[in-house]
Amino acid sequence: MAPLLAVKDLTTRFSTTDGEVHAVNGVSFDVEDGQILGIVGESGCGKTVTALSMMRLIPDPPGRIVRGEVWFGGRDLLRLSEEGIRQVRGNQIAMIFQSPMTSLNPVLTVGRQLGEAMELHMGMTAKQARAHSIELLRMVHIPEASACIDDYPHQFSGGMLQRVMIAMALSCHPQLLIADEPTTALDVTIQAQIIDLIKQLKRELGMAILWITHDLGIMAGLAERVQVMYAGFIVERADVRAFYAHPRHPYSQGLFAALPQQNGKERGKLTSIQGVPPDLFVSPQGCSFSARCGYSIPRCLEENPQLQEVAPGHEVACWGDIIDGGIG
């Protein structure tokens, strides 16, 4: 059975006055129907650009999708007309962005912005869209939904605005929800509420979720599968339990070594990953992590490794010898 979403060899570049930025370098992955797939990596590794490229939201210029395929519903989204991709966005695939305040129009009411997609994609009248918008706000636990639907974004708190964004993403009953670090700007208590809400809605609606984050703690209790990105490449992919029990790539091991807690226990001195990320203006040659890796061998400098299965369902892109026990 074909996956809900199949991304193949997705490659995105940005042209700047200083040269060409190699933002995403041949990324391939699948999302199964009803699955939560997590993408983990540090800022600038290409997580968000991957999602925006899939949705054809990369500004051109300066960005351009060099090659690749994004199969969804039997169609390659990168080959659709502008009208065709607009029918997919917000309807079959919805996205929640990092900053709800900058994602909402400050001069339109929340109800107007919620109803717009339903009128466009579902053919609802303004009255029907308003009624459904109130139901959606109640679904995401916004109190007094019928009263605040006529409020403007600045009248909501950050946590409430993110709930509005979730309601907006769910308005047309999408098959796939892309969540781009939706809890980054929120305090820890509100983060937990938003994550619990997403899990509840996923159970009730059965949609697939692509969750983008740099927070390993969030991913542990949310995703079913995890993939790690570094410098525009996917370097590790596994079921979430296998990944947290035994990270295999040196970069993944470095991320875990830098965590202040593991398995609920305080750690001693934290270990940082030495060096700096590679210059994305330089065309990738060899393993992008090799200059920072303690297990690097000569082949790492010459040839970029491809993902290879090292255990059932567990893939790693690494030429070097990985410590058998992982992070101890």
Coordinates of C-alpha atoms in Angstrom, one line a residue, residues 98-217:
Q98 CA 6.1 28.7 14.6
S99 CA 4.7 32.2 15.3
P100 CA 0.9 32.5 15.3
M101 CA 1.1 36.3 15.8
T102 CA 2.9 36.8 12.5
S103 CA 0.8 34.1 10.7
L104 CA -2.6 35.8 11.4
N105 CA -3.8 39.0 9.8
P106 CA -4.0 41.6 12.6
V107 CA -6.8 43.6 10.9
L108 CA -9.2 40.7 10.4
T109 CA -11.2 38.9 13.1
V110 CA -10.3 35.4 14.1
G111 CA -13.7 34.2 12.9
R112 CA -13.2 35.8 9.4
Q113 CA -9.8 34.1 9.0
L114 CA -11.1 30.8 10.2
G115 CA -14.1 30.8 7.9
E116 CA -12.2 31.8 4.7
A117 CA -10.7 28.4 4.0
M118 CA -14.1 26.7 4.6
E119 CA -15.8 29.0 2.2
L120 CA -13.1 28.5 -0.4
H121 CA -12.4 24.8 -0.1
M122 CA -15.7 23.4 1.3
G123 CA -18.2 25.7 -0.4
M124 CA -19.8 26.8 2.9
T125 CA -21.8 30.0 3.2
A126 CA -20.5 32.7 5.6
K127 CA -23.1 31.7 8.1
Q128 CA -22.2 28.0 7.9
A129 CA -18.5 28.8 8.1
R130 CA -19.1 30.9 11.2
A131 CA -21.0 28.1 13.0
H132 CA -18.3 25.6 12.1
S133 CA -15.6 28.0 13.3
I134 CA -17.2 28.2 16.7
E135 CA -17.2 24.4 16.8
L136 CA -13.5 24.3 15.9
L137 CA -12.6 26.9 18.6
R138 CA -14.5 24.7 21.2
M139 CA -12.7 21.7 19.9
V140 CA -9.3 23.3 20.6
H141 CA -10.6 24.3 24.1
I142 CA -10.9 28.0 23.7
P143 CA -13.4 29.3 26.3
E144 CA -16.4 31.3 25.3
A145 CA -15.8 30.5 21.7
S146 CA -19.0 32.1 20.4
A147 CA -18.1 35.4 22.1
C148 CA -14.4 35.6 21.1
I149 CA -14.9 34.6 17.4
D150 CA -15.3 38.3 16.6
D151 CA -12.1 39.3 18.5
Y152 CA -8.8 40.3 16.7
P153 CA -5.5 38.4 17.1
H154 CA -4.0 40.9 19.5
Q155 CA -6.8 40.1 22.0
F156 CA -5.6 36.6 22.4
S157 CA -2.6 35.2 24.5
G158 CA 0.2 33.4 22.7
G159 CA -1.2 30.0 23.8
M160 CA -4.7 30.9 22.7
L161 CA -3.4 32.1 19.3
Q162 CA -1.7 28.8 18.7
R163 CA -5.0 27.0 19.5
V164 CA -6.6 29.3 16.9
M165 CA -3.9 28.3 14.4
I166 CA -4.6 24.6 15.1
A167 CA -8.3 25.2 14.6
M168 CA -7.6 26.9 11.3
A169 CA -5.4 24.0 10.2
L170 CA -8.1 21.5 11.0
S171 CA -10.9 23.5 9.5
C172 CA -11.1 21.5 6.2
H173 CA -10.3 18.1 7.8
P174 CA -6.8 17.6 6.3
Q175 CA -5.3 14.2 5.8
L176 CA -1.9 15.6 6.7
L177 CA -1.0 18.2 9.3
I178 CA 2.5 19.8 9.2
A179 CA 3.4 21.4 12.6
D180 CA 6.5 23.5 12.3
E181 CA 7.8 24.0 15.9
P182 CA 4.4 25.2 17.1
T183 CA 5.3 25.3 20.8
T184 CA 8.7 27.1 20.5
A185 CA 7.5 30.5 21.7
L186 CA 5.3 29.2 24.5
D187 CA 6.1 28.5 28.1
V188 CA 6.5 24.9 29.3
T189 CA 3.0 24.6 30.8
I190 CA 1.3 25.8 27.6
Q191 CA 3.6 23.6 25.5
A192 CA 2.4 20.6 27.4
Q193 CA -1.3 21.6 26.8
I194 CA -0.7 22.1 23.1
I195 CA 1.0 18.8 22.7
D196 CA -1.8 17.0 24.6
L197 CA -4.3 18.8 22.4
I198 CA -2.6 17.6 19.2
K199 CA -2.5 14.0 20.4
Q200 CA -6.1 14.1 21.4
L201 CA -7.1 15.6 18.0
K202 CA -5.0 13.0 16.2
R203 CA -6.8 10.2 18.0
E204 CA -10.2 11.7 17.2
L205 CA -9.6 12.7 13.6
G206 CA -7.1 10.1 12.5
M207 CA -4.9 12.4 10.5
A208 CA -1.2 12.0 9.9
I209 CA 1.2 14.6 11.4
L210 CA 4.6 15.7 10.4
W211 CA 6.1 17.4 13.5
I212 CA 9.2 19.6 13.1
T213 CA 11.2 20.4 16.2
H214 CA 14.7 20.9 17.7
D215 CA 13.4 19.6 21.1
L216 CA 14.2 15.9 21.7
G217 CA 12.0 15.9 24.8

